[in-house]
């Protein structure tokens, strides 16, 4: 089944199941730390995205730092992962920083046309062109996070907006 057919086939029940699975990750976490790796892996895998990063605000430095990175095909994105983990984003910078500033879902349907995308050269190498990011508060605390995802052609803006919006 192609990615677009898979997206079209997702039902309200599928979205509920994914939201429920994420909630369970938090409730079953062995300690108070958010289960960022498991949550990112679950979202990327279940929605068949190509790659994603989980960003957390470093309040001391006032930058977003990559706390988790996942792809079902990790060898395909080694350089992108290395740069993402090393790169810090300021308020409004790149996709993670734009999401931090907007405090909502942000979509770059064609990142090759974005001027505010510092990792653009790697995006072109990996042929990733659709990207979105959502920004949330973790557990009602002052710790904020962004999840950014990228795809080679799978249009998933609606999916992410439905999963990340509180209903």
PDB file of C-alpha atoms in Angstrom, residues 34-161:
ATOM      1  CA  UNK A  34       9.102  11.869  29.023  1.00  0.00           C
ATOM      2  CA  UNK A  35       9.392   8.758  26.800  1.00  0.00           C
ATOM      3  CA  UNK A  36      10.655  10.772  23.839  1.00  0.00           C
ATOM      4  CA  UNK A  37      12.416   7.944  21.993  1.00  0.00           C
ATOM      5  CA  UNK A  38       9.464   5.566  22.236  1.00  0.00           C
ATOM      6  CA  UNK A  39       6.931   8.247  21.317  1.00  0.00           C
ATOM      7  CA  UNK A  40       8.879   9.369  18.271  1.00  0.00           C
ATOM      8  CA  UNK A  41       9.408   5.776  17.131  1.00  0.00           C
ATOM      9  CA  UNK A  42       5.677   5.058  17.532  1.00  0.00           C
ATOM     10  CA  UNK A  43       4.582   8.119  15.512  1.00  0.00           C
ATOM     11  CA  UNK A  44       7.103   7.662  12.711  1.00  0.00           C
ATOM     12  CA  UNK A  45       6.379   3.932  12.403  1.00  0.00           C
ATOM     13  CA  UNK A  46       2.588   3.979  12.658  1.00  0.00           C
ATOM     14  CA  UNK A  47       2.152   6.897  10.256  1.00  0.00           C
ATOM     15  CA  UNK A  48       4.895   5.667   7.890  1.00  0.00           C
ATOM     16  CA  UNK A  49       6.894   8.886   7.891  1.00  0.00           C
ATOM     17  CA  UNK A  50      10.533   8.832   6.790  1.00  0.00           C
ATOM     18  CA  UNK A  51      12.292  10.606   9.648  1.00  0.00           C
ATOM     19  CA  UNK A  52      11.565  12.658  12.749  1.00  0.00           C
ATOM     20  CA  UNK A  53      13.172  14.546  15.587  1.00  0.00           C
ATOM     21  CA  UNK A  54      12.015  15.434  19.080  1.00  0.00           C
ATOM     22  CA  UNK A  55      13.210  18.853  20.226  1.00  0.00           C
ATOM     23  CA  UNK A  56      13.275  20.193  23.793  1.00  0.00           C
ATOM     24  CA  UNK A  57      13.910  23.767  24.917  1.00  0.00           C
ATOM     25  CA  UNK A  58      17.160  24.204  26.820  1.00  0.00           C
ATOM     26  CA  UNK A  59      15.927  26.954  29.135  1.00  0.00           C
ATOM     27  CA  UNK A  60      19.438  27.942  30.213  1.00  0.00           C
ATOM     28  CA  UNK A  61      20.654  28.577  26.649  1.00  0.00           C
ATOM     29  CA  UNK A  62      17.172  29.398  25.216  1.00  0.00           C
ATOM     30  CA  UNK A  63      17.587  27.073  22.235  1.00  0.00           C
ATOM     31  CA  UNK A  64      15.891  23.920  20.998  1.00  0.00           C
ATOM     32  CA  UNK A  65      18.048  20.790  21.175  1.00  0.00           C
ATOM     33  CA  UNK A  66      17.414  17.435  19.522  1.00  0.00           C
ATOM     34  CA  UNK A  67      16.536  14.998  22.320  1.00  0.00           C
ATOM     35  CA  UNK A  68      15.579  12.098  20.056  1.00  0.00           C
ATOM     36  CA  UNK A  69      15.881  11.187  16.384  1.00  0.00           C
ATOM     37  CA  UNK A  70      14.292   8.254  14.600  1.00  0.00           C
ATOM     38  CA  UNK A  71      13.938   6.761  11.152  1.00  0.00           C
ATOM     39  CA  UNK A  72      12.823   3.246  10.203  1.00  0.00           C
ATOM     40  CA  UNK A  73      15.797   3.290   7.795  1.00  0.00           C
ATOM     41  CA  UNK A  74      18.516   4.859   9.979  1.00  0.00           C
ATOM     42  CA  UNK A  75      21.382   4.264   7.569  1.00  0.00           C
ATOM     43  CA  UNK A  76      19.589   6.448   5.008  1.00  0.00           C
ATOM     44  CA  UNK A  77      19.733   9.537   7.243  1.00  0.00           C
ATOM     45  CA  UNK A  78      23.039   9.330   9.161  1.00  0.00           C
ATOM     46  CA  UNK A  79      24.275  12.775   8.060  1.00  0.00           C
ATOM     47  CA  UNK A  80      20.909  14.384   8.720  1.00  0.00           C
ATOM     48  CA  UNK A  81      20.799  12.826  12.190  1.00  0.00           C
ATOM     49  CA  UNK A  82      24.343  13.975  13.008  1.00  0.00           C
ATOM     50  CA  UNK A  83      23.611  17.555  11.968  1.00  0.00           C
ATOM     51  CA  UNK A  84      20.205  17.572  13.692  1.00  0.00           C
ATOM     52  CA  UNK A  85      21.688  16.380  16.984  1.00  0.00           C
ATOM     53  CA  UNK A  86      24.540  18.916  16.799  1.00  0.00           C
ATOM     54  CA  UNK A  87      22.430  21.870  15.649  1.00  0.00           C
ATOM     55  CA  UNK A  88      20.594  24.116  18.104  1.00  0.00           C
ATOM     56  CA  UNK A  89      17.699  26.271  16.944  1.00  0.00           C
ATOM     57  CA  UNK A  90      16.818  29.673  18.317  1.00  0.00           C
ATOM     58  CA  UNK A  91      13.299  31.055  18.681  1.00  0.00           C
ATOM     59  CA  UNK A  92      11.848  31.282  15.144  1.00  0.00           C
ATOM     60  CA  UNK A  93      14.789  29.566  13.414  1.00  0.00           C
ATOM     61  CA  UNK A  94      14.177  26.652  11.046  1.00  0.00           C
ATOM     62  CA  UNK A  95      11.227  24.302  11.382  1.00  0.00           C
ATOM     63  CA  UNK A  96      11.694  23.543  15.111  1.00  0.00           C
ATOM     64  CA  UNK A  97      12.228  27.213  15.983  1.00  0.00           C
ATOM     65  CA  UNK A  98       9.292  28.338  13.819  1.00  0.00           C
ATOM     66  CA  UNK A  99       7.106  25.880  15.689  1.00  0.00           C
ATOM     67  CA  UNK A 100       8.401  27.123  19.037  1.00  0.00           C
ATOM     68  CA  UNK A 101       7.506  30.671  18.007  1.00  0.00           C
ATOM     69  CA  UNK A 102       4.061  29.759  16.635  1.00  0.00           C
ATOM     70  CA  UNK A 103       3.303  27.293  19.456  1.00  0.00           C
ATOM     71  CA  UNK A 104       1.181  25.325  17.035  1.00  0.00           C
ATOM     72  CA  UNK A 105       1.532  23.001  14.053  1.00  0.00           C
ATOM     73  CA  UNK A 106       3.728  24.459  11.304  1.00  0.00           C
ATOM     74  CA  UNK A 107       3.993  22.962   7.827  1.00  0.00           C
ATOM     75  CA  UNK A 108       6.584  23.544   5.123  1.00  0.00           C
ATOM     76  CA  UNK A 109       4.945  21.724   2.163  1.00  0.00           C
ATOM     77  CA  UNK A 110       8.057  22.222   0.022  1.00  0.00           C
ATOM     78  CA  UNK A 111      11.115  22.871   2.182  1.00  0.00           C
ATOM     79  CA  UNK A 112      13.235  23.512  -0.907  1.00  0.00           C
ATOM     80  CA  UNK A 113      11.444  26.877  -1.188  1.00  0.00           C
ATOM     81  CA  UNK A 114      11.953  27.874   2.452  1.00  0.00           C
ATOM     82  CA  UNK A 115      14.509  30.547   3.259  1.00  0.00           C
ATOM     83  CA  UNK A 116      14.333  29.728   6.975  1.00  0.00           C
ATOM     84  CA  UNK A 117      15.604  26.143   6.804  1.00  0.00           C
ATOM     85  CA  UNK A 118      19.258  25.841   7.936  1.00  0.00           C
ATOM     86  CA  UNK A 119      19.516  22.111   7.082  1.00  0.00           C
ATOM     87  CA  UNK A 120      18.304  22.641   3.495  1.00  0.00           C
ATOM     88  CA  UNK A 121      21.396  21.162   1.815  1.00  0.00           C
ATOM     89  CA  UNK A 122      20.868  17.865   3.681  1.00  0.00           C
ATOM     90  CA  UNK A 123      17.154  17.884   2.898  1.00  0.00           C
ATOM     91  CA  UNK A 124      18.040  18.057  -0.795  1.00  0.00           C
ATOM     92  CA  UNK A 125      20.564  15.225  -0.488  1.00  0.00           C
ATOM     93  CA  UNK A 126      17.984  12.988   1.207  1.00  0.00           C
ATOM     94  CA  UNK A 127      15.158  14.109  -1.128  1.00  0.00           C
ATOM     95  CA  UNK A 128      12.906  15.074   1.778  1.00  0.00           C
ATOM     96  CA  UNK A 129      10.480  17.811   0.859  1.00  0.00           C
ATOM     97  CA  UNK A 130       7.422  17.838   3.101  1.00  0.00           C
ATOM     98  CA  UNK A 131       7.967  18.768   6.722  1.00  0.00           C
ATOM     99  CA  UNK A 132       5.779  19.616   9.665  1.00  0.00           C
ATOM    100  CA  UNK A 133       6.269  20.223  13.317  1.00  0.00           C
ATOM    101  CA  UNK A 134       3.996  20.447  16.336  1.00  0.00           C
ATOM    102  CA  UNK A 135       4.725  22.181  19.617  1.00  0.00           C
ATOM    103  CA  UNK A 136       3.414  20.997  22.976  1.00  0.00           C
ATOM    104  CA  UNK A 137       3.891  21.464  26.694  1.00  0.00           C
ATOM    105  CA  UNK A 138       4.932  18.243  28.421  1.00  0.00           C
ATOM    106  CA  UNK A 139       2.779  17.298  31.362  1.00  0.00           C
ATOM    107  CA  UNK A 140       1.566  20.839  31.994  1.00  0.00           C
ATOM    108  CA  UNK A 141       5.070  21.896  33.036  1.00  0.00           C
ATOM    109  CA  UNK A 142       7.146  24.688  31.603  1.00  0.00           C
ATOM    110  CA  UNK A 143       9.104  22.184  29.493  1.00  0.00           C
ATOM    111  CA  UNK A 144       8.130  22.613  25.872  1.00  0.00           C
ATOM    112  CA  UNK A 145       8.900  20.321  22.984  1.00  0.00           C
ATOM    113  CA  UNK A 146       8.569  20.142  19.242  1.00  0.00           C
ATOM    114  CA  UNK A 147       8.303  17.048  17.091  1.00  0.00           C
ATOM    115  CA  UNK A 148       9.428  17.617  13.521  1.00  0.00           C
ATOM    116  CA  UNK A 149       8.860  15.085  10.773  1.00  0.00           C
ATOM    117  CA  UNK A 150       9.983  14.898   7.183  1.00  0.00           C
ATOM    118  CA  UNK A 151       8.854  12.861   4.232  1.00  0.00           C
ATOM    119  CA  UNK A 152       9.865  12.067   0.690  1.00  0.00           C
ATOM    120  CA  UNK A 153       6.365  12.599  -0.607  1.00  0.00           C
ATOM    121  CA  UNK A 154       3.860  11.496   1.979  1.00  0.00           C
ATOM    122  CA  UNK A 155       1.517  14.417   2.714  1.00  0.00           C
ATOM    123  CA  UNK A 156       0.728  14.105   6.393  1.00  0.00           C
ATOM    124  CA  UNK A 157      -0.112  17.635   7.569  1.00  0.00           C
ATOM    125  CA  UNK A 158      -3.701  16.706   8.385  1.00  0.00           C
ATOM    126  CA  UNK A 159      -2.579  13.586  10.248  1.00  0.00           C
ATOM    127  CA  UNK A 160      -0.203  15.470  12.505  1.00  0.00           C
ATOM    128  CA  UNK A 161      -2.705  18.256  13.161  1.00  0.00           C
TER     129      UNK A 161
END
